Short mmCIF file of N, CA and C in Angstrom, two decimals:
data_model
loop_
_atom_site.label_atom_id
_atom_site.label_comp_id
_atom_site.label_asym_id
_atom_site.label_seq_id
_atom_site.Cartn_x
_atom_site.Cartn_y
_atom_site.Cartn_z
N GLY A 1 -26.98 6.54 -23.24
CA GLY A 1 -26.87 6.88 -21.82
C GLY A 1 -28.03 7.07 -20.99
N ALA A 2 -28.00 7.67 -19.91
CA ALA A 2 -29.07 8.07 -19.14
C ALA A 2 -29.93 9.10 -19.81
N MET A 3 -29.41 10.06 -20.37
CA MET A 3 -30.15 11.22 -21.01
C MET A 3 -30.88 10.66 -22.09
N ARG A 4 -30.48 9.75 -23.04
CA ARG A 4 -31.22 9.17 -23.98
C ARG A 4 -32.33 8.34 -23.50
N SER A 5 -32.00 7.56 -22.55
CA SER A 5 -33.17 6.92 -21.87
C SER A 5 -34.29 7.58 -21.39
N THR A 6 -33.86 8.70 -20.75
CA THR A 6 -34.64 9.66 -20.10
C THR A 6 -35.81 10.40 -21.32
N LEU A 7 -35.10 10.79 -22.30
CA LEU A 7 -35.85 11.40 -23.53
C LEU A 7 -36.68 10.44 -24.20
N LYS A 8 -36.33 9.18 -24.14
CA LYS A 8 -37.22 8.08 -24.74
C LYS A 8 -38.33 7.81 -23.80
N GLN A 9 -38.17 7.77 -22.58
CA GLN A 9 -39.27 7.38 -21.70
C GLN A 9 -40.18 8.85 -21.54
N LEU A 10 -39.58 9.99 -21.71
CA LEU A 10 -40.44 11.10 -21.75
C LEU A 10 -41.47 10.94 -23.12
N ASP A 11 -40.85 10.55 -24.19
CA ASP A 11 -41.65 10.45 -25.42
C ASP A 11 -42.92 9.45 -25.11
N LEU A 12 -42.55 8.30 -24.43
CA LEU A 12 -43.61 7.18 -24.20
C LEU A 12 -44.62 7.85 -23.24
N CYS A 13 -44.09 8.54 -22.27
CA CYS A 13 -45.21 8.92 -21.18
C CYS A 13 -46.01 10.08 -21.62
N PHE A 14 -45.39 11.01 -22.58
CA PHE A 14 -46.00 11.98 -23.15
C PHE A 14 -46.19 12.01 -24.81
N PRO A 15 -46.98 11.34 -25.16
CA PRO A 15 -46.98 11.18 -26.64
C PRO A 15 -47.59 12.71 -27.26
N ALA A 16 -47.36 13.02 -28.49
CA ALA A 16 -47.52 14.32 -28.98
C ALA A 16 -48.87 14.72 -28.50
N GLY A 17 -50.06 14.23 -28.47
CA GLY A 17 -51.29 14.69 -28.15
C GLY A 17 -51.72 15.10 -26.77
N LYS A 18 -50.93 14.22 -25.86
CA LYS A 18 -51.00 14.50 -24.50
C LYS A 18 -50.07 15.70 -24.09
N ARG A 19 -48.85 15.64 -24.78
CA ARG A 19 -47.96 16.65 -24.52
C ARG A 19 -48.65 18.11 -24.94
N ALA A 20 -49.32 18.28 -26.18
CA ALA A 20 -49.91 19.45 -26.46
C ALA A 20 -51.17 19.79 -25.71
N GLY A 21 -51.88 18.68 -25.16
CA GLY A 21 -53.02 18.90 -24.26
C GLY A 21 -52.59 19.65 -22.82
N LEU A 22 -51.34 19.03 -22.44
CA LEU A 22 -50.93 19.52 -21.03
C LEU A 22 -50.12 20.88 -21.12
N GLY A 23 -49.61 21.01 -22.55
CA GLY A 23 -48.70 22.33 -22.63
C GLY A 23 -47.40 21.93 -21.96
N VAL A 24 -46.98 20.57 -22.18
CA VAL A 24 -45.62 20.22 -21.71
C VAL A 24 -44.60 20.21 -22.82
N ARG A 25 -43.25 20.68 -22.30
CA ARG A 25 -42.35 20.77 -23.52
C ARG A 25 -40.95 20.54 -22.51
N TRP A 26 -39.97 19.79 -23.38
CA TRP A 26 -38.75 19.79 -22.67
C TRP A 26 -37.56 20.01 -23.62
N ASN A 27 -36.47 20.47 -23.35
CA ASN A 27 -35.35 20.44 -24.08
C ASN A 27 -34.62 18.95 -24.50
N GLU A 28 -33.84 18.72 -25.41
CA GLU A 28 -33.24 17.59 -25.80
C GLU A 28 -31.87 17.56 -25.80
N PRO A 29 -31.12 17.63 -24.33
CA PRO A 29 -29.69 17.85 -24.74
C PRO A 29 -29.03 16.53 -25.31
N ASP A 30 -27.94 16.54 -25.96
CA ASP A 30 -27.28 15.57 -26.53
C ASP A 30 -26.53 14.90 -25.37
N GLY A 31 -26.29 15.47 -24.48
CA GLY A 31 -25.41 14.58 -23.14
C GLY A 31 -25.76 15.47 -21.94
N GLY A 32 -24.98 15.27 -21.05
CA GLY A 32 -24.91 15.95 -19.73
C GLY A 32 -26.16 15.35 -18.93
N PHE A 33 -26.31 15.90 -17.84
CA PHE A 33 -27.19 15.39 -16.87
C PHE A 33 -28.42 16.19 -16.31
N PHE A 34 -28.80 17.04 -16.97
CA PHE A 34 -29.94 17.82 -16.75
C PHE A 34 -30.78 18.28 -17.91
N LEU A 35 -32.21 18.31 -17.77
CA LEU A 35 -32.96 18.74 -18.82
C LEU A 35 -33.90 19.61 -18.17
N THR A 36 -34.56 20.48 -18.82
CA THR A 36 -35.53 21.48 -18.36
C THR A 36 -36.96 21.24 -19.03
N MET A 37 -37.83 21.13 -18.19
CA MET A 37 -39.19 20.79 -18.56
C MET A 37 -40.31 21.81 -18.34
N ARG A 38 -41.08 22.36 -19.23
CA ARG A 38 -42.03 23.28 -19.07
C ARG A 38 -43.38 22.44 -18.56
N VAL A 39 -44.00 23.00 -17.59
CA VAL A 39 -45.13 22.34 -16.89
C VAL A 39 -46.29 23.27 -16.83
N PRO A 40 -47.45 22.70 -16.91
CA PRO A 40 -48.77 23.62 -16.74
C PRO A 40 -49.26 24.05 -15.37
N PHE A 41 -48.21 24.11 -14.45
CA PHE A 41 -48.55 24.56 -13.05
C PHE A 41 -47.26 25.25 -12.59
N LEU A 42 -47.57 25.87 -11.33
CA LEU A 42 -46.29 26.46 -10.74
C LEU A 42 -45.44 25.60 -10.23
N ALA A 43 -44.25 25.64 -10.60
CA ALA A 43 -43.24 24.64 -10.28
C ALA A 43 -42.34 25.16 -9.09
N ASP A 44 -43.03 25.22 -7.77
CA ASP A 44 -42.35 25.86 -6.68
C ASP A 44 -42.25 24.80 -5.71
N ASN A 45 -41.75 25.31 -4.45
CA ASN A 45 -41.35 24.41 -3.42
C ASN A 45 -42.40 23.45 -2.92
N ALA A 46 -43.70 24.19 -2.88
CA ALA A 46 -44.83 23.46 -2.52
C ALA A 46 -45.14 22.14 -3.56
N ALA A 47 -45.07 22.60 -4.60
CA ALA A 47 -45.14 21.41 -5.93
C ALA A 47 -44.03 20.42 -5.70
N LEU A 48 -42.84 20.76 -5.42
CA LEU A 48 -41.85 19.89 -5.38
C LEU A 48 -42.17 19.01 -3.94
N ALA A 49 -42.66 19.56 -2.92
CA ALA A 49 -42.93 18.65 -1.84
C ALA A 49 -44.06 17.68 -2.07
N ARG A 50 -45.05 18.08 -2.74
CA ARG A 50 -46.14 17.03 -3.22
C ARG A 50 -45.55 16.13 -4.16
N SER A 51 -44.52 16.37 -5.08
CA SER A 51 -43.98 15.50 -6.10
C SER A 51 -43.24 14.32 -5.23
N ALA A 52 -42.55 14.97 -4.17
CA ALA A 52 -41.60 14.11 -3.39
C ALA A 52 -42.38 13.15 -2.54
N GLU A 53 -43.43 13.58 -1.73
CA GLU A 53 -44.22 13.08 -0.81
C GLU A 53 -45.06 11.95 -1.48
N ARG A 54 -45.76 12.23 -2.50
CA ARG A 54 -46.79 11.52 -3.16
C ARG A 54 -46.37 10.67 -4.37
N TYR A 55 -45.39 10.97 -5.01
CA TYR A 55 -44.72 10.41 -6.16
C TYR A 55 -43.43 9.85 -6.09
N GLY A 56 -42.68 10.22 -4.95
CA GLY A 56 -41.36 9.87 -4.96
C GLY A 56 -40.35 10.35 -5.93
N VAL A 57 -40.74 11.56 -6.52
CA VAL A 57 -39.84 12.16 -7.45
C VAL A 57 -39.47 13.59 -6.95
N ILE A 58 -38.04 13.72 -7.16
CA ILE A 58 -37.56 15.01 -7.01
C ILE A 58 -36.93 15.58 -8.15
N TRP A 59 -37.10 16.98 -8.33
CA TRP A 59 -36.70 17.89 -9.26
C TRP A 59 -36.30 19.28 -8.77
N THR A 60 -35.81 20.07 -9.47
CA THR A 60 -35.39 21.51 -8.96
C THR A 60 -36.27 22.54 -9.59
N PRO A 61 -36.97 23.47 -8.88
CA PRO A 61 -37.57 24.40 -9.66
C PRO A 61 -36.64 25.32 -10.37
N MET A 62 -37.05 25.53 -11.62
CA MET A 62 -36.13 26.52 -12.35
C MET A 62 -36.09 27.82 -11.88
N SER A 63 -36.92 28.26 -11.18
CA SER A 63 -36.92 29.77 -10.57
C SER A 63 -35.72 29.82 -9.63
N TYR A 64 -35.05 28.80 -9.26
CA TYR A 64 -33.92 28.84 -8.54
C TYR A 64 -32.77 29.60 -9.24
N PHE A 65 -32.84 29.46 -10.78
CA PHE A 65 -31.81 29.70 -11.63
C PHE A 65 -32.08 31.25 -12.07
N TYR A 66 -32.90 31.81 -11.63
CA TYR A 66 -33.60 33.09 -12.17
C TYR A 66 -33.70 34.02 -10.96
N PRO A 67 -32.40 34.52 -10.55
CA PRO A 67 -32.53 35.50 -9.31
C PRO A 67 -33.54 36.69 -9.53
N GLN A 68 -33.44 36.99 -10.82
CA GLN A 68 -34.46 38.31 -11.04
C GLN A 68 -35.80 37.99 -11.32
N GLY A 69 -36.20 36.67 -11.22
CA GLY A 69 -37.49 36.15 -11.30
C GLY A 69 -37.62 35.41 -12.70
N GLY A 70 -38.44 34.56 -12.80
CA GLY A 70 -38.69 33.72 -14.01
C GLY A 70 -38.63 32.33 -13.60
N GLY A 71 -38.88 31.44 -14.69
CA GLY A 71 -38.70 29.91 -14.64
C GLY A 71 -39.77 29.42 -13.60
N HIS A 72 -41.00 30.04 -13.57
CA HIS A 72 -41.92 29.54 -12.55
C HIS A 72 -42.66 28.37 -12.94
N ASP A 73 -42.84 28.13 -14.28
CA ASP A 73 -43.35 27.25 -14.92
C ASP A 73 -42.50 26.03 -15.37
N SER A 74 -41.32 25.96 -14.85
CA SER A 74 -40.45 25.10 -15.53
C SER A 74 -39.79 24.34 -14.39
N LEU A 75 -39.31 23.10 -14.66
CA LEU A 75 -38.50 22.37 -13.70
C LEU A 75 -37.42 21.64 -14.38
N ARG A 76 -36.31 21.52 -13.46
CA ARG A 76 -34.98 20.76 -14.10
C ARG A 76 -34.95 19.52 -13.51
N LEU A 77 -34.80 18.55 -14.25
CA LEU A 77 -34.56 16.84 -13.89
C LEU A 77 -33.09 16.55 -13.94
N SER A 78 -32.61 15.85 -12.92
CA SER A 78 -31.15 15.46 -12.98
C SER A 78 -31.35 14.06 -13.38
N VAL A 79 -30.57 13.62 -14.44
CA VAL A 79 -30.63 12.19 -14.76
C VAL A 79 -29.33 11.36 -14.52
N SER A 80 -28.51 11.99 -13.90
CA SER A 80 -27.31 11.44 -13.42
C SER A 80 -27.45 10.29 -12.40
N TYR A 81 -26.67 9.36 -12.44
CA TYR A 81 -26.57 8.30 -11.54
C TYR A 81 -27.94 7.38 -11.50
N LEU A 82 -28.80 7.34 -12.49
CA LEU A 82 -29.96 6.76 -12.55
C LEU A 82 -29.85 5.44 -13.47
N SER A 83 -30.30 4.28 -12.96
CA SER A 83 -30.30 3.18 -13.84
C SER A 83 -31.62 3.30 -14.78
N GLU A 84 -31.74 2.25 -15.79
CA GLU A 84 -32.52 2.49 -16.78
C GLU A 84 -34.02 2.05 -16.13
N ASP A 85 -33.97 1.19 -15.01
CA ASP A 85 -35.21 0.94 -14.22
C ASP A 85 -35.66 2.18 -13.57
N ASP A 86 -34.67 2.86 -13.01
CA ASP A 86 -35.04 4.10 -12.14
C ASP A 86 -35.74 5.13 -13.06
N ILE A 87 -35.18 5.24 -14.30
CA ILE A 87 -35.50 6.31 -15.17
C ILE A 87 -37.03 6.00 -15.62
N VAL A 88 -37.25 4.60 -15.98
CA VAL A 88 -38.72 4.24 -16.27
C VAL A 88 -39.50 4.59 -15.24
N THR A 89 -39.35 4.02 -13.98
CA THR A 89 -40.11 4.44 -12.89
C THR A 89 -40.30 5.96 -12.55
N GLY A 90 -39.25 6.41 -12.67
CA GLY A 90 -39.23 8.02 -12.29
C GLY A 90 -40.04 8.84 -13.17
N ILE A 91 -39.84 8.58 -14.47
CA ILE A 91 -40.67 9.40 -15.45
C ILE A 91 -42.03 9.10 -15.51
N THR A 92 -42.58 7.69 -15.32
CA THR A 92 -43.74 7.33 -15.14
C THR A 92 -44.47 7.91 -14.06
N ARG A 93 -43.85 8.17 -12.90
CA ARG A 93 -44.36 8.86 -11.69
C ARG A 93 -44.40 10.30 -11.98
N LEU A 94 -43.28 10.75 -12.52
CA LEU A 94 -43.52 12.23 -13.06
C LEU A 94 -44.64 12.71 -13.84
N ALA A 95 -44.90 11.67 -14.97
CA ALA A 95 -46.08 12.07 -15.71
C ALA A 95 -47.22 12.02 -14.83
N SER A 96 -47.55 11.07 -13.98
CA SER A 96 -48.73 10.94 -13.10
C SER A 96 -48.83 12.26 -12.33
N PHE A 97 -47.68 12.79 -11.72
CA PHE A 97 -47.70 13.83 -10.88
C PHE A 97 -48.23 15.15 -11.68
N ILE A 98 -47.54 15.18 -13.01
CA ILE A 98 -47.77 16.37 -13.90
C ILE A 98 -49.58 16.38 -14.24
N ALA A 99 -49.86 15.33 -14.63
CA ALA A 99 -51.30 15.22 -15.04
C ALA A 99 -52.19 15.48 -13.90
N ALA A 100 -51.77 14.96 -12.67
CA ALA A 100 -52.66 15.33 -11.55
C ALA A 100 -52.53 16.91 -11.07
N GLU A 101 -51.48 17.60 -11.26
CA GLU A 101 -51.36 18.97 -11.02
C GLU A 101 -52.04 19.75 -12.01
N ALA A 102 -52.00 19.48 -13.27
CA ALA A 102 -52.59 20.07 -14.28
C ALA A 102 -54.10 20.10 -14.17
N HIS A 103 -54.65 19.18 -13.51
CA HIS A 103 -56.01 19.13 -13.51
C HIS A 103 -56.72 19.69 -12.32
N HIS A 104 -55.78 20.40 -11.38
CA HIS A 104 -56.25 21.07 -10.18
C HIS A 104 -56.91 22.34 -10.61
#
């Protein structure tokens, strides 16, 4: 399903060496529609705006789910309602966005 395709594409776009270099990690749910990704930058509304405007990718800051604070270096991806092509395009763009943010 969509989750398996997303995880496969993440593995392609973030091979082990690149993943380690960037400090990117994600969980691997067996199903469902969301996964959480740790990123090497502040995953806030400003970063979301850059991602949406420059890369056409939307995600949710995990800090939204920590009313007491936390989650500032993580984002949530929704994979529901995405076709295989959408997933490939979206994760490829997300990888470009993360690499660009990491080098600031």
